[in-house]
XYZ file of C-alpha atoms in Angstrom:
641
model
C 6.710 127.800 51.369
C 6.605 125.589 54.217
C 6.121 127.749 57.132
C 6.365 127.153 60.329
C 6.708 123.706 61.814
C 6.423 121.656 64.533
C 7.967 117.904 65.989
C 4.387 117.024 64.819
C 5.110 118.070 61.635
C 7.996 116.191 61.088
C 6.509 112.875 62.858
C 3.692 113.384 60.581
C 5.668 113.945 57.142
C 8.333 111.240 58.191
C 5.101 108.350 58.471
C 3.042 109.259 55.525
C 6.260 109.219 52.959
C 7.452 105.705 54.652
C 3.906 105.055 54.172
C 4.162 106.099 50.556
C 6.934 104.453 49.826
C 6.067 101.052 51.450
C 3.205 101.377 48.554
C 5.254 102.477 45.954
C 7.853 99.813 46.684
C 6.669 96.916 45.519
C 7.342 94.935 48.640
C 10.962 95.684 47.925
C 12.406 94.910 51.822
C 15.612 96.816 50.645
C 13.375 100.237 50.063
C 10.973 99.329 52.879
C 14.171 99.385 55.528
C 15.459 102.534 53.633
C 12.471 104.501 54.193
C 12.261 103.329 58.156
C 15.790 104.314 58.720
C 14.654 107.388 57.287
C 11.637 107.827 59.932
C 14.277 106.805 62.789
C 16.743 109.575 61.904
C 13.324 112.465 61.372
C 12.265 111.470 64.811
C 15.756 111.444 65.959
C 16.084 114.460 65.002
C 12.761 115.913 66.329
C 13.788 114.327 69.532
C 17.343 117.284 69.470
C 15.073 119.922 68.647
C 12.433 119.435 71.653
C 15.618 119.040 73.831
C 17.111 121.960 72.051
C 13.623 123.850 72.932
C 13.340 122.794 76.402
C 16.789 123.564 77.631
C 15.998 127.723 76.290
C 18.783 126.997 73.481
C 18.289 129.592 70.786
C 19.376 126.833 67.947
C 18.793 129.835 64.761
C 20.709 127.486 62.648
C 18.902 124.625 63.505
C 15.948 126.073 63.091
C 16.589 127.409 59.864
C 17.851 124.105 58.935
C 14.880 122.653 59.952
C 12.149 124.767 57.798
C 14.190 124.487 54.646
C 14.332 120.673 55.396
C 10.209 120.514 55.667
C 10.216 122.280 52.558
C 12.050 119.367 51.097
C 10.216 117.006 53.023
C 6.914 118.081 51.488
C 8.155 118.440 47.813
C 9.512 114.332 48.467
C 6.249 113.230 49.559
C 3.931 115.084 46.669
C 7.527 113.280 44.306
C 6.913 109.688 45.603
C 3.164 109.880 45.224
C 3.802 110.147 41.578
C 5.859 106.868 41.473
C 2.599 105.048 42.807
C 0.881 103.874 39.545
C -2.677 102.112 39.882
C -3.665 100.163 36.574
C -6.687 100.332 35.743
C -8.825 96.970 36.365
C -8.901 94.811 32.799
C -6.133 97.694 31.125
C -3.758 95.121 30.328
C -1.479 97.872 28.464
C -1.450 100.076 31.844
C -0.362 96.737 33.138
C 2.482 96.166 31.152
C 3.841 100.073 31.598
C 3.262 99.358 35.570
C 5.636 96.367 35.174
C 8.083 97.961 32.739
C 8.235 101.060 34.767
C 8.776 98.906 38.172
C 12.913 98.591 38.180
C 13.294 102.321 37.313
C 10.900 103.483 39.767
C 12.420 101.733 43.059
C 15.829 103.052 41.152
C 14.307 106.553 41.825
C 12.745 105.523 45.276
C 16.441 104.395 46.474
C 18.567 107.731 45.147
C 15.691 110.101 46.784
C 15.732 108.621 50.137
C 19.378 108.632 50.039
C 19.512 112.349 49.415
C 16.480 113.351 51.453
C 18.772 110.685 54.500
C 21.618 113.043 53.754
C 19.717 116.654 54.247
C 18.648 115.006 57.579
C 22.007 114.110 58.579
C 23.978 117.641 57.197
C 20.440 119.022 60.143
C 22.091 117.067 62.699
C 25.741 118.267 62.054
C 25.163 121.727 62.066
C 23.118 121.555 65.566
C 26.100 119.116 67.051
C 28.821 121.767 65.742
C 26.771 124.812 67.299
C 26.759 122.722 70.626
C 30.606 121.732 70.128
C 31.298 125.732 70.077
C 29.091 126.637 72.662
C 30.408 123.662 75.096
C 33.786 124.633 74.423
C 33.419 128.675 74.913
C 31.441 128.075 78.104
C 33.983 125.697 79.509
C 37.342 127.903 78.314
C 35.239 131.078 80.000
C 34.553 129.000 83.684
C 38.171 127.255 83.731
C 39.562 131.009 83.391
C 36.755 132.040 86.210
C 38.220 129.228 88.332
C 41.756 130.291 88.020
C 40.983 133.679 88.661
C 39.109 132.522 92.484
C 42.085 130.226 92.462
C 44.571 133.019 92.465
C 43.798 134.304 96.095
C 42.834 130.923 97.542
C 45.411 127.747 97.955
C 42.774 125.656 98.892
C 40.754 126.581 95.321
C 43.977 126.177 93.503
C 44.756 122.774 95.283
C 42.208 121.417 93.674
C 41.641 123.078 90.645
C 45.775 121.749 89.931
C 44.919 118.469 91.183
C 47.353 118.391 94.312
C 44.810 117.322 96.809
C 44.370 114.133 94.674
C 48.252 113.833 94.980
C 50.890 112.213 97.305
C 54.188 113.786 97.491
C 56.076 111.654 94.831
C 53.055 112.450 92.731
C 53.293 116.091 93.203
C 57.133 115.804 92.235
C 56.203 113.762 89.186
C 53.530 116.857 88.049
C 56.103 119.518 88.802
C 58.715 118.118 86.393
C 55.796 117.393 83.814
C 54.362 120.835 84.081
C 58.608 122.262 83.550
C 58.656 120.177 79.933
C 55.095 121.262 79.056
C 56.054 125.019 79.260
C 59.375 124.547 77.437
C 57.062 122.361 74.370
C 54.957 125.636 74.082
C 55.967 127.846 71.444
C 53.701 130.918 72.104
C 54.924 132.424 75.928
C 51.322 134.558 75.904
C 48.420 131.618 75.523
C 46.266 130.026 77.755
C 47.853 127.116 78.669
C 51.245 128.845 79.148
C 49.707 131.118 81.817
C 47.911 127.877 82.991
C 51.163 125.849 83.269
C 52.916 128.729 85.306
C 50.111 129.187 88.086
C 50.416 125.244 88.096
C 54.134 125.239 88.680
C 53.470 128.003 91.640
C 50.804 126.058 92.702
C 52.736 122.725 93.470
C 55.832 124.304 95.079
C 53.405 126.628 97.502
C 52.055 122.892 98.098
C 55.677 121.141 98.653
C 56.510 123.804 100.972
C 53.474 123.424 103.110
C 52.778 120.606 105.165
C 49.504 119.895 104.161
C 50.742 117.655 100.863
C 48.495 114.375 100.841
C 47.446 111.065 99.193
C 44.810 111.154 96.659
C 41.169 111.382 97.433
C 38.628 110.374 94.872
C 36.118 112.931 93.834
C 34.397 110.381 91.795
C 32.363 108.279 94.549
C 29.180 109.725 93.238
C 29.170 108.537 89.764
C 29.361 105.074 90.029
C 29.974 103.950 86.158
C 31.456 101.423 84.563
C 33.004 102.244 80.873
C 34.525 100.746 77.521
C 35.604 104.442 76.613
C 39.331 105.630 77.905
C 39.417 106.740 81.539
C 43.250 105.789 82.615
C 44.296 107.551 85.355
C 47.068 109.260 83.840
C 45.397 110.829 81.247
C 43.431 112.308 84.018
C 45.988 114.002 86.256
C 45.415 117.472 84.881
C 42.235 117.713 84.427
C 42.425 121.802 83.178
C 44.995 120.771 80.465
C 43.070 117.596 79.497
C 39.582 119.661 78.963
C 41.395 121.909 76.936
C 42.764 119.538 74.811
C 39.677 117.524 74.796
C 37.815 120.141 73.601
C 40.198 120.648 70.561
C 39.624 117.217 69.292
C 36.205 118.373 68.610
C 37.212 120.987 65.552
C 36.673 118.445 63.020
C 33.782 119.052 61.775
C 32.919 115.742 59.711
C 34.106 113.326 62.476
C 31.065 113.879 65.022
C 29.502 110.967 65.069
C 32.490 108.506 65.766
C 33.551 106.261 68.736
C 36.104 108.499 69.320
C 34.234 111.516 69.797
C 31.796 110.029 72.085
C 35.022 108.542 74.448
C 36.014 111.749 74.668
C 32.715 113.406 75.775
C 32.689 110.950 78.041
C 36.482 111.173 79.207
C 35.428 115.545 79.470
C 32.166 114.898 81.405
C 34.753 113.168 83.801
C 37.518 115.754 84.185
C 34.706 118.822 84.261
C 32.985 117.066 87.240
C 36.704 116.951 88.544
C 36.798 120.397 88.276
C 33.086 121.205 89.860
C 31.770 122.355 86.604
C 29.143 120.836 86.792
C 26.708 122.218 84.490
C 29.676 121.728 81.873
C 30.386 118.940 82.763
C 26.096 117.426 82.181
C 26.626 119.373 78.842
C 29.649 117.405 77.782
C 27.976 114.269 79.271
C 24.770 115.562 77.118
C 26.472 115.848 73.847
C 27.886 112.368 74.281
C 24.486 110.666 74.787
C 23.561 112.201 71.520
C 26.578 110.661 69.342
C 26.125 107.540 70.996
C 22.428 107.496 70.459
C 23.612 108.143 66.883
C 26.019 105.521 66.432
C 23.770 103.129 68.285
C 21.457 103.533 65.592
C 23.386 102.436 62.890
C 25.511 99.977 64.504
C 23.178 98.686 67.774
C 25.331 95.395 68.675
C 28.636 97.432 68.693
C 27.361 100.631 70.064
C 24.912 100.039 72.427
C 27.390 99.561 75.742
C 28.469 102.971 75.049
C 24.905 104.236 74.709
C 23.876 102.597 77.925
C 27.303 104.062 79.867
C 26.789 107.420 78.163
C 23.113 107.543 79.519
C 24.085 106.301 82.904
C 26.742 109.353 83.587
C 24.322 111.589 81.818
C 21.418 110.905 84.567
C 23.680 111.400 87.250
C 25.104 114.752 86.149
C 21.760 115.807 85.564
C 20.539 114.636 89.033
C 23.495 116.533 91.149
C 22.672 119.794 88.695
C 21.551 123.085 90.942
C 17.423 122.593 89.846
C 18.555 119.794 87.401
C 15.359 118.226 85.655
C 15.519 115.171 87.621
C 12.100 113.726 86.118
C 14.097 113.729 82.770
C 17.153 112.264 84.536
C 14.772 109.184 86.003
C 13.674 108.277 82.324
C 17.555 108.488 81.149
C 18.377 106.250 84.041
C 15.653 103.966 83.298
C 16.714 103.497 79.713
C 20.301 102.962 80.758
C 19.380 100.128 82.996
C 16.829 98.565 80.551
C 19.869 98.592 77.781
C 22.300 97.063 80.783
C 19.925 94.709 81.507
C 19.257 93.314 77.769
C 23.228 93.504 77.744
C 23.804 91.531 80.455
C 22.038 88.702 79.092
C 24.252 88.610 76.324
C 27.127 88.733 78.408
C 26.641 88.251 82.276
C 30.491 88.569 83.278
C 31.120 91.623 81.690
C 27.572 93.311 82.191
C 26.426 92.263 85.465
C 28.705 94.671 87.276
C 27.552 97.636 85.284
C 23.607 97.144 86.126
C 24.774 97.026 89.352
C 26.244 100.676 89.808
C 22.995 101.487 87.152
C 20.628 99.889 89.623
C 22.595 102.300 92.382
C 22.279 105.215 90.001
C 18.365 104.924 89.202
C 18.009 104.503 93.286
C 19.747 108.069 93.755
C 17.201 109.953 91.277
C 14.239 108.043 92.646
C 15.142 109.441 95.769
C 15.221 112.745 95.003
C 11.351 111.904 93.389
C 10.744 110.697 96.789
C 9.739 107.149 95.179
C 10.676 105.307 98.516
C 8.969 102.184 97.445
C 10.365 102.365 93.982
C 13.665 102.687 95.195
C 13.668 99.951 98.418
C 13.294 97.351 95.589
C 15.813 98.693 93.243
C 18.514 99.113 96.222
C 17.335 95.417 97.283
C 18.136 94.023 93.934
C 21.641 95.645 93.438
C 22.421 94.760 97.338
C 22.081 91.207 96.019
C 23.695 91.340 92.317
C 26.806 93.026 94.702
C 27.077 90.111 97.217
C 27.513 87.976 94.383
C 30.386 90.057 92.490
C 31.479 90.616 95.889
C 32.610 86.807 96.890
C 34.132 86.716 93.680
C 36.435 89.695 93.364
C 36.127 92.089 97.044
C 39.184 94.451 96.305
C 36.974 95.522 93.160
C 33.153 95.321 94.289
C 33.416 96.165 98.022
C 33.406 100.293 97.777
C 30.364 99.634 95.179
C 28.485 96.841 97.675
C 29.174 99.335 100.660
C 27.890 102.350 98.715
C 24.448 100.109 97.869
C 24.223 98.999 101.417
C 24.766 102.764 102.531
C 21.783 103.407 100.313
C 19.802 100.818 101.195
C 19.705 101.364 105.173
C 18.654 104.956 104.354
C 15.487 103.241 102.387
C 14.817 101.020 104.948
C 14.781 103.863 107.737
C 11.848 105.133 105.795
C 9.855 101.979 105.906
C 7.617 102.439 109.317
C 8.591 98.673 111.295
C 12.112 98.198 109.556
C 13.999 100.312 111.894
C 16.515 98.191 113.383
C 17.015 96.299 109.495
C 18.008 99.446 108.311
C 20.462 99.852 111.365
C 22.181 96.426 110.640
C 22.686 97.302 107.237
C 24.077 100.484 108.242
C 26.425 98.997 110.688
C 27.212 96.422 107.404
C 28.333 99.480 105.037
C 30.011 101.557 108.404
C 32.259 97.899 108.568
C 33.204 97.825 105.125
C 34.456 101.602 104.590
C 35.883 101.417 107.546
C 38.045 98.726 106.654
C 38.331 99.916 102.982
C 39.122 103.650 105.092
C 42.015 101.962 106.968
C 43.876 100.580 103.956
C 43.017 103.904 101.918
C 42.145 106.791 104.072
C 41.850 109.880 102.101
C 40.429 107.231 99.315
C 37.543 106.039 101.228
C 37.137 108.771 104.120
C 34.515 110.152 101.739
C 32.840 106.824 102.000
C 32.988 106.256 105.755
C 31.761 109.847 106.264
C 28.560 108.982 104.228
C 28.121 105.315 105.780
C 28.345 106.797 109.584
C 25.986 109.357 108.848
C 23.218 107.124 107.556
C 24.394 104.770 110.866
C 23.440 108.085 112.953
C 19.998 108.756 111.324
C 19.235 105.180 111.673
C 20.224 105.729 115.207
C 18.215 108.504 115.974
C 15.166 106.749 114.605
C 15.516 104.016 117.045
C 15.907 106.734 120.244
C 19.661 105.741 120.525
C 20.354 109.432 120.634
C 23.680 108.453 122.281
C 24.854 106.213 119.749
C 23.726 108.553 117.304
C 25.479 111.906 118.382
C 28.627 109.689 118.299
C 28.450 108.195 115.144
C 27.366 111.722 113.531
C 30.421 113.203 115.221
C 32.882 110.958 113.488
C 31.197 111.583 110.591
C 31.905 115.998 111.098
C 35.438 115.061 111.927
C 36.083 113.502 108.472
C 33.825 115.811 106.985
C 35.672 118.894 108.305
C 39.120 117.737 107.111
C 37.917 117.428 103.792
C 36.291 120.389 103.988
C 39.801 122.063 104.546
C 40.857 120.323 100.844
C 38.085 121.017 99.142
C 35.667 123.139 100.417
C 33.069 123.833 97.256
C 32.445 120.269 97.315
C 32.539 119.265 100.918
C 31.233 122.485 103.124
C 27.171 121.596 102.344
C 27.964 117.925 103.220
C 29.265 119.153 106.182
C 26.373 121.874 106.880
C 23.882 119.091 106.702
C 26.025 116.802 109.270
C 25.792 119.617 111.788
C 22.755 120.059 111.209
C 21.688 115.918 112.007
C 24.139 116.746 115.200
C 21.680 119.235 116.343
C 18.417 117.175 115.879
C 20.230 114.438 117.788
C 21.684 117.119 120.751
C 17.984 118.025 120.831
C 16.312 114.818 120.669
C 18.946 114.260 124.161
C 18.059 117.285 125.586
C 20.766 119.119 125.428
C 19.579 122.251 123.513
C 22.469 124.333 123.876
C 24.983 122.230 122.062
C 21.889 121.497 119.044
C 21.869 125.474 119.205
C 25.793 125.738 118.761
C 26.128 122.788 116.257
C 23.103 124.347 114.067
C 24.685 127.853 113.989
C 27.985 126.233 112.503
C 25.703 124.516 110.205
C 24.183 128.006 109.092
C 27.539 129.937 109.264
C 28.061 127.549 106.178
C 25.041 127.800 104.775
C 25.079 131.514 104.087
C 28.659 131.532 102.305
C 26.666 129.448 99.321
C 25.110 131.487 96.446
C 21.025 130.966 96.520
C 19.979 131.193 92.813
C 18.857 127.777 92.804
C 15.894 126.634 95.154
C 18.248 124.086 96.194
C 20.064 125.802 98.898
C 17.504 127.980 99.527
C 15.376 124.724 100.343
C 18.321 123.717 102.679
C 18.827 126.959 104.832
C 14.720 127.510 105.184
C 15.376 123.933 106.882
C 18.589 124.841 109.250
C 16.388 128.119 109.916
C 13.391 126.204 111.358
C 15.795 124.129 113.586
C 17.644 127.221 114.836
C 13.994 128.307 115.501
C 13.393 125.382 116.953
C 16.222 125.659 119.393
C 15.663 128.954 120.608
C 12.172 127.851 121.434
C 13.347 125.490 123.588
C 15.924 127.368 125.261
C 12.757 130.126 125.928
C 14.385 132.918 123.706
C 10.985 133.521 121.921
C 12.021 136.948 120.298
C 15.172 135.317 118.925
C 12.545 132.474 117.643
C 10.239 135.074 116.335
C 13.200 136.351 113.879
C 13.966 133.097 112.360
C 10.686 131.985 112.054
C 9.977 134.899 109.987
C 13.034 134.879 107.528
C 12.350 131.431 107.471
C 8.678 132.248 106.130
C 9.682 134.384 103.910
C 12.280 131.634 102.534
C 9.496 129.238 102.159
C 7.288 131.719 100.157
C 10.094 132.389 97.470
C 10.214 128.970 96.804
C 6.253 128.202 96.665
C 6.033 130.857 93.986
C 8.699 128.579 91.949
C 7.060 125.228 92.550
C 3.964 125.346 94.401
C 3.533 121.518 94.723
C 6.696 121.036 96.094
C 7.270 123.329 98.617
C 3.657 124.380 99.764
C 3.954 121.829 102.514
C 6.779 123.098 104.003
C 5.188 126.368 104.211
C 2.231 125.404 105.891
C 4.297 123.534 108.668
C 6.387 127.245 109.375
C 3.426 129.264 109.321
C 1.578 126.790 111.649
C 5.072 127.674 113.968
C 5.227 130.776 113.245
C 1.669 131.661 114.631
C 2.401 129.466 117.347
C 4.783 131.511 118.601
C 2.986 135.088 118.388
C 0.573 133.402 120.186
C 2.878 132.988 123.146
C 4.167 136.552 122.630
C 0.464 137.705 122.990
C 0.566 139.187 119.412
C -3.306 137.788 118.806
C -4.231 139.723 116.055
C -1.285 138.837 113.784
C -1.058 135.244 114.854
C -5.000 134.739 113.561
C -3.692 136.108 110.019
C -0.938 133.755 110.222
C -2.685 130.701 110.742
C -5.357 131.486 108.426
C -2.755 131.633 105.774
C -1.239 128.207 106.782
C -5.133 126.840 106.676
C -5.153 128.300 103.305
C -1.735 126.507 102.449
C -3.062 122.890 103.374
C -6.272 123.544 101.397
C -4.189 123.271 98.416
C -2.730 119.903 99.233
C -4.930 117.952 101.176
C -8.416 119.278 99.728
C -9.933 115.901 100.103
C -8.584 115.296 103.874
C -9.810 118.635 104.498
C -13.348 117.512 103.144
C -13.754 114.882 105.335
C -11.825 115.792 108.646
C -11.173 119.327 108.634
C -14.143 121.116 108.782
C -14.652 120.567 112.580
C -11.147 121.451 113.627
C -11.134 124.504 111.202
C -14.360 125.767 113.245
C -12.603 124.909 116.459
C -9.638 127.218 115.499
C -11.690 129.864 114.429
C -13.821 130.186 117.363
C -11.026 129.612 119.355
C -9.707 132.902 118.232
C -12.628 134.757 118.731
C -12.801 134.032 122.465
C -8.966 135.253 123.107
């Protein structure tokens, strides 16, 4: 029996039969590449399972696959030592059946590694088959979730039907499309006939209102470039075209194929059009998989749709709820070291690609807090985008704004590089605004982002003027998309009111900063807080709100919100103490602060102790050399009150 295993296992089985064979071979380079594409696809395959593993799949089958196959694994290795004969030194009729023997043993070598190649591949089927049926249930089970929240809200079923991407003549177009798809259906009970009829409602409740409007693109955060189908009008329902995607996949024998992985691809799309996001990574997931599979057996003709695969695939993964963004960051970085070895192939066709790549890798380093990292990868694509830019504007201008939006908000982080980062703000705020004109629900989105940046780069300079302005063109946009689609534009919104209230306070004016970060909270508490994300966000807003009533003298009020906001921060440090341990010294530091004003001695001492604690754990060897005095001070400062 074989018994349990391991990736170790397999890594460990897969070298010492390539090493066997290698000996057994006779320098045959035929057998010696055989038995290395057979290593590539164990390790390959070790690679699905620790994914499988670390993303809590269950994977029975796989794993069952996967014991009988080290069972087979072990019986060819103990096989192919056989086929190694040693001839005795001076044994010249050993020597003879050595060299007689020789064709019909690399005969044998060949056919085994074929068949063992085979069990390996029939491994990887059955996993990609299990994930096909899960994908597909768990995107047929949130579509129907979506349409039921869509039933009692326009707004939700304006953009689940895809009329707030539509102008009017577009609208009339889908109506009369959605009318020929329900006569085509034979069965009047299935999914897509009930689909088709809340569509058809759907687009006349939206040609009777007067809120019908041109397209806006919900894509601006993926920038990607792609050789695998993405036309616009195989896009314009993106329910129907999920559901049909997701049908193509129900041959089982066809997974590894170009095909599949353009439609992955082409599903990751319309999922993300949808907001399902975590279906949409999945889909996104799946297709990094075929393409790393095709890539392997076909590398010049493959590896662009490796590279794009891996490139959406980070992203998703990035904008995921508690996504694994150290996993995205290596993704990323692969898909930019495979555009960059592309693009010195082919420069015209490539260079564009790293580009949006470089953009991508500069999102997730930012989220990793890897401000240096990131200032030099924004620099570079600023530059590649110049260049495309002079050549072709109408195509490269949305992407060189986007990188110049990006790269102010680097350079506002650099200490000395202040009024840089404003002038390339200004730069991006010039270019969406013009792009904004010509298209205005197409690039609104844009503009929104560039004058926001503008106003943080504002603020850091003291133009708190300058900065409330800019930051209140930016709410303005933000709350008429809001109105069209408010899943994906209400936190973008929260966390522009909240900027409005630093600047309103940074003024002075600590009334409006308390109205403006109240709105921003309002918002905040609609979300759903199973993810530390949000959670991270409103323990934030709190602290301002806090902050405000401070300032306005309403301690009591103050006192409240410091104390949910506590509480918040505690949550999160049991989750991930390194990350969030900071933030929860800083509120308990306020928190005593302010029962020390109250007069409430005897809890504020416990408080602060706590937040000394808190910093201990972070800044052990600052503490070591500076804190011990100050420490002393604050406890013998207590003593006296």
């Amino acid at each position: 029996m074989a018994g349990p295993f391991s990736a170790r296992d397999f890594i460990d089985l897969g070298l010492a039969i390539k090493a066997t064979i290698d000996q057994a071979s006779d320098n045959q380079e035929q057998l010696k590449s055989l038995a290395q594409d057979l290593y590539d696809e164990i390790h390959f395959l070790c690679k699905i399972d620790l994914e499988r593993i670390t993303s809590s799949e269950s994977g029975k089958n796989l794993k069952r696959d996967l014991t009988a196959l080290k069972s087979d694994l072990i019986d060819y290795h103990e096989r192919c030592n056989k086929y190694i004969i040693r001839p005795e030194q001076n044994d010249r009729l050993a020597s003879v059946k050595f060299a007689l023997l020789g064709w019909k043993r690399r005969n044998d070598i060949h056919q085994e590694i074929i068949t063992i190649k085979e069990k390996v591949n029939v491994c990887f089927r059955h996993f990609m088959v299990a994930r096909f049926v899960d994908m597909g249930q768990g995107v047929n089970d949130n579509i129907t979730r979506r349409i039921n929240e869509a039933l009692s809200d326009h707004s939700v079923a304006a953009g689940l039907v895809g009329t707030n991407r539509m102008n009017p003549r577009v609208i009339n177009t889908a109506l009369a499309s959605a009318r020929n798809e329900l006569k085509k259906l034979s069965s009047t009970h299935s999914f897509e006939n009930n689909y088709l009829l809340f569509k058809v409602k759907t687009i006349k409740d939206t040609l009777l209102s007067s809120s019908s409007s041109r397209p806006i693109s919900f894509r601006g955060s993926i920038i990607a470039y792609s050789d695998m189908n993405d036309s616009d009008d195989a896009m314009e329902d993106a329910v129907l075209d999920s559901l049909r995607l997701i049908r193509t996949f129900s041959n089982k024998e066809g997974l590894s194929t170009q095909s599949t992985a353009e439609n992955l691809y082409r599903l990751a799309l319309t999922l993300g059009d949808l907001d399902l996001r975590e279906d949409a990574c999945a889909a996104s997931e799946l297709g990094a998989m075929v393409c790393r599979d095709l890539a392997r057996k076909d590398a010049d003709r493959y590896t662009p749709f490796l590279a794009d695969a891996l490139d959406q695939y980070s992203v998703l993964l990035t904008q995921l709820l508690d996504g694994d963004v150290r996993r995205a960051l290596g993704i990323s970085e692969e898909a930019v070291k495979l555009y960059r070895e592309l693009t010195l192939k082919d420069p015209r066709k490539f260079k564009p690609r790293l580009a949006s790549s470089l953009i991508n890798l500069s999102s997730v380093m930012l989220v990793l807090r890897r401000h240096e990292d990131r200032l030099n990868i924004l620099v570079e694509s600023v530059k590649s985008l110049r260049l495309l830019t002079s050549t072709d504007p109408d195509q490269f201008n949305p992407r060189l704004a986007r990188a110049l939006n990006n790269l102010a908000d680097s350079l506002a982080t650099v200490k000395g590089r202040g009024k840089e980062a404003l002038s390339t703000a200004k730069e991006a705020v010039d270019i969406a605004e013009a792009l904004a004109d010509n298209d205005p629900n197409g690039f609104n989105p844009l503009l929104a982002t560039c004058l926001f940046t503008q106003s943080k780069c504002l603020d850091s300079l003291n133009c708190h003027d300058d900065a409330v302005s800019s930051i209140g063109m930016a709410i303005s946009i933000r709350r008429d998309l809001t109105k069209r689609n408010p899943s994906r534009y209400r936190p973008l919104l929260s966390e522009a009111l909240f900027s409005l209230s630093v600047s309103h306070s940074a003024q002075g004016d600590h009334l409006r900063a308390l109205g403006a970060i109240e709105e921003a909270l309002k918002i905040d508490r609609t979300f759903s807080y199973t993810s530390s994300v949000p959670r991270q966000t409103l323990g934030l807003h709190l602290a301002q709100l806090a902050s405000c009533f401070n300032k306005l003298d309403h301690r009591n009020d103050a006192l409240k919100v410091m104390e949910e906001t506590v509480k918040i921060r505690r949550e999160l440090v049991m989750s991930n103490p390194k990350e969030f341990r900071p933030d929860l010294a800083v509120s308990l530091h306020n928190l005593s602060v302010n029962l020390y004003k109250l007069r409430r001695f005897e809890e504020a001492r416990k408080i602060i102790r706590e937040a000394v604690e808190s910093v201990v754990h972070f800044l052990t060897p600052l503490l070591r050399t500076r804190a011990p005095s100050n420490t002393l001070c604050w406890k013998s400062r207590w003593r006296t009150r």
